[in-house]
PDB file of C-alpha atoms and ligand atoms in Angstrom:
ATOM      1  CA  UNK J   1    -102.364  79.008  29.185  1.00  0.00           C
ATOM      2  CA  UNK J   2     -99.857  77.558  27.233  1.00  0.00           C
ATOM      3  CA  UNK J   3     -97.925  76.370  30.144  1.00  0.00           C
ATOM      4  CA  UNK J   4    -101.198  74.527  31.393  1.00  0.00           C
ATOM      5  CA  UNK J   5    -101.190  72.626  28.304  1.00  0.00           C
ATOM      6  CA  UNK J   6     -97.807  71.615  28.149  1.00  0.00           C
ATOM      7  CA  UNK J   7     -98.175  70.240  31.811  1.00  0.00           C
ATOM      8  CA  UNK J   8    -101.241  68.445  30.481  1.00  0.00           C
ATOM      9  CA  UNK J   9     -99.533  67.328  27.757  1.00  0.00           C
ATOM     10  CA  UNK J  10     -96.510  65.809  29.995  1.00  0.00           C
ATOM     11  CA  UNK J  11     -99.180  64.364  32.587  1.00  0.00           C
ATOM     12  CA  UNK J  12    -100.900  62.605  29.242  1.00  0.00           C
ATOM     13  CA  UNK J  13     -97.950  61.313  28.332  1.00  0.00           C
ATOM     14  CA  UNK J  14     -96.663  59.856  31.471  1.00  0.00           C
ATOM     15  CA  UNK J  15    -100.183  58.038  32.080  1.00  0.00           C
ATOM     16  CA  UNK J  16     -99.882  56.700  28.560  1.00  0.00           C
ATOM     17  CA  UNK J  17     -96.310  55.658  29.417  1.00  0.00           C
ATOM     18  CA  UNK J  18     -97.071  53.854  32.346  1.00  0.00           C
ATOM     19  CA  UNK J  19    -100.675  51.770  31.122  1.00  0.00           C
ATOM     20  CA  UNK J  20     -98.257  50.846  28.528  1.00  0.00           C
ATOM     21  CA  UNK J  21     -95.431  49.329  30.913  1.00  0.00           C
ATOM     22  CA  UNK J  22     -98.263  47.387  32.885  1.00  0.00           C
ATOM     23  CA  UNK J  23     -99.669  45.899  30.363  1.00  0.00           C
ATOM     24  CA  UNK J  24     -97.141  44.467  28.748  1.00  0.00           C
ATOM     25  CA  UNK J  25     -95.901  43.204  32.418  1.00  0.00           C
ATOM     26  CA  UNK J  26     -99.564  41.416  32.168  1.00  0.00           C
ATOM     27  CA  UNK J  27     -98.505  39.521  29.196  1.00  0.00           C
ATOM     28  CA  UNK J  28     -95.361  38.712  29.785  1.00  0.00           C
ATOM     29  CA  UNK J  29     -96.551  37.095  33.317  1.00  0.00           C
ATOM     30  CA  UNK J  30     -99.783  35.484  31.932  1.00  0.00           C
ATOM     31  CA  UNK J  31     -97.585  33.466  29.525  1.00  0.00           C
ATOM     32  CA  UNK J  32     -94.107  32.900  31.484  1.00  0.00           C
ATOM     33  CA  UNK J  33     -93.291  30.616  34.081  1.00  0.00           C
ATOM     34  CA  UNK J  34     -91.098  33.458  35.394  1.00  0.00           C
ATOM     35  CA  UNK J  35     -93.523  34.375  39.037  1.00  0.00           C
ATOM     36  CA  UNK J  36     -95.384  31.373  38.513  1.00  0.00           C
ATOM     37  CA  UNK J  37     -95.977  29.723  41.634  1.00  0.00           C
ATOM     38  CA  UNK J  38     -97.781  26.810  41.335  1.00  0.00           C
ATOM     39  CA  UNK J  39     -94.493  25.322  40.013  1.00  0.00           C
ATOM     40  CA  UNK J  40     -92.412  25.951  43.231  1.00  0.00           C
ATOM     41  CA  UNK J  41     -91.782  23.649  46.160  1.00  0.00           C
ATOM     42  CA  UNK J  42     -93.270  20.253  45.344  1.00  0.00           C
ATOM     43  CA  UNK J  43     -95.754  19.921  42.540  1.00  0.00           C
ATOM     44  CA  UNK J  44     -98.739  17.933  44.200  1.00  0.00           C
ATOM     45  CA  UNK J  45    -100.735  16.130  41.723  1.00  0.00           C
ATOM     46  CA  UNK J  46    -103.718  16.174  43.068  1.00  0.00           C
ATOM     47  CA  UNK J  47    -103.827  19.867  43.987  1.00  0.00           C
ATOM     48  CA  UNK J  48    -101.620  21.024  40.789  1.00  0.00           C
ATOM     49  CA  UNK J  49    -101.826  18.860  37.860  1.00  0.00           C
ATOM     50  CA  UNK J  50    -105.149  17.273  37.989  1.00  0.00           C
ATOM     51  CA  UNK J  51    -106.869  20.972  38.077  1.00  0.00           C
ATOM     52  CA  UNK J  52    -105.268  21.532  34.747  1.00  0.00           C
ATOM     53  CA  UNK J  53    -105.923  18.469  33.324  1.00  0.00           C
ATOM     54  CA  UNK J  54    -109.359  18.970  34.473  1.00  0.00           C
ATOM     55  CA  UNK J  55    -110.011  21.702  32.404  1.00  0.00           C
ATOM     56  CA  UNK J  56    -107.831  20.745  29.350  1.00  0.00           C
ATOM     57  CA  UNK J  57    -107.813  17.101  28.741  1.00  0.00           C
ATOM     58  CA  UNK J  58    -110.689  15.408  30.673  1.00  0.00           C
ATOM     59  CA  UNK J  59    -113.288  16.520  28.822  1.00  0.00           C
ATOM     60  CA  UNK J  60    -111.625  14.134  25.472  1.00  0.00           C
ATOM     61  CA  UNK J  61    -109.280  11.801  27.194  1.00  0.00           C
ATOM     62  CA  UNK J  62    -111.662  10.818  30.796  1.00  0.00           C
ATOM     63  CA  UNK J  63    -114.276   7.856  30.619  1.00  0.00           C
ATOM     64  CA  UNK J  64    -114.936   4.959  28.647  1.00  0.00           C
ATOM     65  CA  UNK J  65    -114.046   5.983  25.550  1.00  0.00           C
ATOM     66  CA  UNK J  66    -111.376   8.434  25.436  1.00  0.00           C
ATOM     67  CA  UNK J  67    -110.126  10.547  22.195  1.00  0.00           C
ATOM     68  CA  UNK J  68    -107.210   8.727  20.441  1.00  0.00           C
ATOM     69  CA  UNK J  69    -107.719   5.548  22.340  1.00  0.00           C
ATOM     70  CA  UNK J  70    -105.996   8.189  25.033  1.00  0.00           C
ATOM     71  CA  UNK J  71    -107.128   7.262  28.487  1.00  0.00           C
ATOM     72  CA  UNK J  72    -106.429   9.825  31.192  1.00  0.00           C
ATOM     73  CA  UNK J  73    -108.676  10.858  34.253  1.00  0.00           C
ATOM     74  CA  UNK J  74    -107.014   8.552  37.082  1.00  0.00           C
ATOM     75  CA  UNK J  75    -103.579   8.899  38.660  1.00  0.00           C
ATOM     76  CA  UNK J  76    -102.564   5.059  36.787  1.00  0.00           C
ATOM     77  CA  UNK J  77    -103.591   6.428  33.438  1.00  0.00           C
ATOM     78  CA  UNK J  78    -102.417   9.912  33.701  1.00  0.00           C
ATOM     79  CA  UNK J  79     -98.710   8.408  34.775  1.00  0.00           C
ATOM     80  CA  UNK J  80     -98.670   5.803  32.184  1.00  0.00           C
ATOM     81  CA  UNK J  81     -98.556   8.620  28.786  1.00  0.00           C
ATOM     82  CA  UNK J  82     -96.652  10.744  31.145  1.00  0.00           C
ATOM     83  CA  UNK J  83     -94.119   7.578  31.466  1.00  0.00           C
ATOM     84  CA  UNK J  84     -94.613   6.350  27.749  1.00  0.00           C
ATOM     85  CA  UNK J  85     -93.630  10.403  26.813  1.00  0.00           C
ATOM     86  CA  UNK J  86     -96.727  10.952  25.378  1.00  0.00           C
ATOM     87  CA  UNK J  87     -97.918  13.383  27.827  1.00  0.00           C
ATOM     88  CA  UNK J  88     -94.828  15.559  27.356  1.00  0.00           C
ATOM     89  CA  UNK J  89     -94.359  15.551  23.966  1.00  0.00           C
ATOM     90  CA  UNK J  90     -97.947  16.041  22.834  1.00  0.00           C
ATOM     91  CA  UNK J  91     -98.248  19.065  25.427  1.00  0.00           C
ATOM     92  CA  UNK J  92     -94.958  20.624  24.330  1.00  0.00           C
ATOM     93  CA  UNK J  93     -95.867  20.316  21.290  1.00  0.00           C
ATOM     94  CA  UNK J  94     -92.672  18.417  20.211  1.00  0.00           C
ATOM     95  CA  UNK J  95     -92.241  17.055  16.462  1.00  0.00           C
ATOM     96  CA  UNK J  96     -93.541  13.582  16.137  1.00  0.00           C
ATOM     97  CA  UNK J  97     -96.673  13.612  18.370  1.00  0.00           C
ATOM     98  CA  UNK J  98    -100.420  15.564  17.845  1.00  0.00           C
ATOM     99  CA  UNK J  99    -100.867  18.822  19.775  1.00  0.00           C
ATOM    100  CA  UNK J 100    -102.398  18.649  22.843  1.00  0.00           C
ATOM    101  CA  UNK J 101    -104.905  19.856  24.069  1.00  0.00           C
ATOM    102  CA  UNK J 102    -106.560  19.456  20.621  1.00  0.00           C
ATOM    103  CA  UNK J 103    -108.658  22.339  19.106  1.00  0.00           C
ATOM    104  CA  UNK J 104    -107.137  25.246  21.381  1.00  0.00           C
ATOM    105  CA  UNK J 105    -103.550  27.197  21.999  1.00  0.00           C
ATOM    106  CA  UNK J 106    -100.754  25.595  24.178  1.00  0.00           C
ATOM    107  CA  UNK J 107    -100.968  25.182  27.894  1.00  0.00           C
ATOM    108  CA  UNK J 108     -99.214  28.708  29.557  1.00  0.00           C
ATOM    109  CA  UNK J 109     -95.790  28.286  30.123  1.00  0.00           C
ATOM    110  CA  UNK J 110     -97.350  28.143  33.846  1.00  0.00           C
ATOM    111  CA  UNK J 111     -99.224  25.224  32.958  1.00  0.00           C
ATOM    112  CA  UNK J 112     -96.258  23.281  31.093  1.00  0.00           C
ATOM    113  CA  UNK J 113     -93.764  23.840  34.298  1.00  0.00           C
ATOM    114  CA  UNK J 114     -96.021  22.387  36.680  1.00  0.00           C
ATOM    115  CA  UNK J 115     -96.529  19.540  34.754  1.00  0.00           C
ATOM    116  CA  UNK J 116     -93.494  19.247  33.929  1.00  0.00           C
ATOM    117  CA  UNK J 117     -92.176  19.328  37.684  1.00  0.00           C
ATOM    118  CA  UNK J 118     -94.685  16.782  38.137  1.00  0.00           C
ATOM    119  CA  UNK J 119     -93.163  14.166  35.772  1.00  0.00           C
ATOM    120  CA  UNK J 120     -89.469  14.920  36.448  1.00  0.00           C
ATOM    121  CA  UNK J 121     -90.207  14.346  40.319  1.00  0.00           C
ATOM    122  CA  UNK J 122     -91.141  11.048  39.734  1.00  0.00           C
ATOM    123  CA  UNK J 123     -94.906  11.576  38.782  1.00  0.00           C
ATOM    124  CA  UNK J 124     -95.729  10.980  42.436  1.00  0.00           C
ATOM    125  CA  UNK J 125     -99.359  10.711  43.888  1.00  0.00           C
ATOM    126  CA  UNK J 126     -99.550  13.598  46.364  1.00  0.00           C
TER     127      UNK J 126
HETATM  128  C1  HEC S   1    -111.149  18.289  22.086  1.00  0.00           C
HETATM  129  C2  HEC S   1    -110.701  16.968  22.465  1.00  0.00           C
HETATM  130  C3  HEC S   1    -109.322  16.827  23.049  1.00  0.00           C
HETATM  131  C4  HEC S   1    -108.750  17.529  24.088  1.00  0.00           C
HETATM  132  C5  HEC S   1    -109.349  18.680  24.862  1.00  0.00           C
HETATM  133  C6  HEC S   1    -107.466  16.934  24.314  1.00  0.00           C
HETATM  134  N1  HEC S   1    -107.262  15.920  23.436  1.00  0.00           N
HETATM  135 FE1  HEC S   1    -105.626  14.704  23.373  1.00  0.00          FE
HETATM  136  N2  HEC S   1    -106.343  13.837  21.690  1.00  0.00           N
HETATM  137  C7  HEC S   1    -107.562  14.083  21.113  1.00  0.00           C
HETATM  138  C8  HEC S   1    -107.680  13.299  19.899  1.00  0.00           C
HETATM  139  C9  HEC S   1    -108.876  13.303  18.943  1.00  0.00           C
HETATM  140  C10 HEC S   1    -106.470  12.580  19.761  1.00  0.00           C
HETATM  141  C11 HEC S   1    -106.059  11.662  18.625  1.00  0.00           C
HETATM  142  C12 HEC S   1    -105.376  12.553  17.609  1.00  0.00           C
HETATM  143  C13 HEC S   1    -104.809  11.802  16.441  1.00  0.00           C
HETATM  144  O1  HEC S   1    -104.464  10.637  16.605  1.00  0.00           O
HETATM  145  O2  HEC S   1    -104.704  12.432  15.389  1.00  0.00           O
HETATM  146  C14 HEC S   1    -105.658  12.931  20.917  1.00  0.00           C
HETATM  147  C15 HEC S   1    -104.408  12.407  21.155  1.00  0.00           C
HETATM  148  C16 HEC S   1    -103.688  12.626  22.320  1.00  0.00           C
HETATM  149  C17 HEC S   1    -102.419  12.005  22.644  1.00  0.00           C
HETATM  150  C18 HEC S   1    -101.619  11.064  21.743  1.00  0.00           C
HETATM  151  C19 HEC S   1    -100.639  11.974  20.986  1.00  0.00           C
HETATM  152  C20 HEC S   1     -99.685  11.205  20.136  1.00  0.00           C
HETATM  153  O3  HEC S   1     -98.901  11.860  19.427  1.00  0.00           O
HETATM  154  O4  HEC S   1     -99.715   9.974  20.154  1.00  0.00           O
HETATM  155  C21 HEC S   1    -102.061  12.431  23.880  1.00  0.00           C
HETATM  156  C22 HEC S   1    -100.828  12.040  24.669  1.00  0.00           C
HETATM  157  C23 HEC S   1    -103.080  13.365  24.306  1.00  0.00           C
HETATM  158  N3  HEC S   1    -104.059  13.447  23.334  1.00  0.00           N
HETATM  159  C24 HEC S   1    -103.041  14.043  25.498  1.00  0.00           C
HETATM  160  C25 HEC S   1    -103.860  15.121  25.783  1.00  0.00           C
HETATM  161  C26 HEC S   1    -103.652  15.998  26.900  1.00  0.00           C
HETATM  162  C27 HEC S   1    -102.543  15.860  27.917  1.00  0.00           C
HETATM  163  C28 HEC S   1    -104.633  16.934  26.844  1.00  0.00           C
HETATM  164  C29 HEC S   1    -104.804  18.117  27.744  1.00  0.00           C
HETATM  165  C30 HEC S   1    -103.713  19.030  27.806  1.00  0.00           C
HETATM  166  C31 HEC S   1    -105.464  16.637  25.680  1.00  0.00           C
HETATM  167  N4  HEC S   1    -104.956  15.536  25.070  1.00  0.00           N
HETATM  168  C32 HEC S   1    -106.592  17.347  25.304  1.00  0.00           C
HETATM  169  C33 HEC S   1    -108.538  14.919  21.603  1.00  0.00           C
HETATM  170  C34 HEC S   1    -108.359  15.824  22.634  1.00  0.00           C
END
């Protein structure tokens, strides 16, 4: 009997052991740019970088009157604050320019090496 627990015990302990390890594998990928593949090869902007802007910055920064005075939403407005440094800085959230996006946590690490790819390969349109 008591050797049936103690084997119960171990297998307990193992599963716990091992949830553990994977989910903090899960984090550390959702939030790292390490296995993030959107970033290798060439970043195309259509494919890559408009997606993400799509869902983070359109919805403010698109149209005819865009948040901040802020236009984004075509491929001559998007590479104009990404020339200016705007784009960068307000994404990285560097010291001197407003968080982007506004109202919700930083872009993934993913997210910020893709566009960053993007601008330091000449912000081309692909
Ligand atoms: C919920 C609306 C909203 C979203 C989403 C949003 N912005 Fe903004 N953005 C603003 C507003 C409002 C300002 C003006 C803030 C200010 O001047 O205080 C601004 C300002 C900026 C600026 C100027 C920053 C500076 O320091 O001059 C840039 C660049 C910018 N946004 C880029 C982006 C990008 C890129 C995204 C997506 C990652 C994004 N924004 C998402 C509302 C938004």
């Amino acid at each position: 009997m008591s050797r049936f627990l103690i084997v119960l015990l171990a297998c307990g302990l193992m599963a716990g052991i091992q949830s553990c390890y994977y989910d903090k594998e899960q984090l550390l990928y959702a939030n790292s740019s390490a296995g993030c593949t959107d970033s290798t090869g060439t970043v195309s902007y259509t494919q890559k970088v408009v997606p993400i802007f799509t869902n983070l910055c359109y919805n403010c920064h698109a149209g005819n009157t865009p948040s901040g005075n802020i236009q984004m939403g075509t491929y001559a407005s998007d590479k104009a604050i990404a020339l200016n440094g705007k784009l960068w800085g307000s994404i990285d959230h560097a010291s001197g320019y407003v968080p982007m996006p506004e109202g919700t946590s930083k872009m993934t690490d993913c997210q910020l090496a893709v566009i960053r790819k993007w601008i330091n390969s000449g912000m081309l349109n692909n």
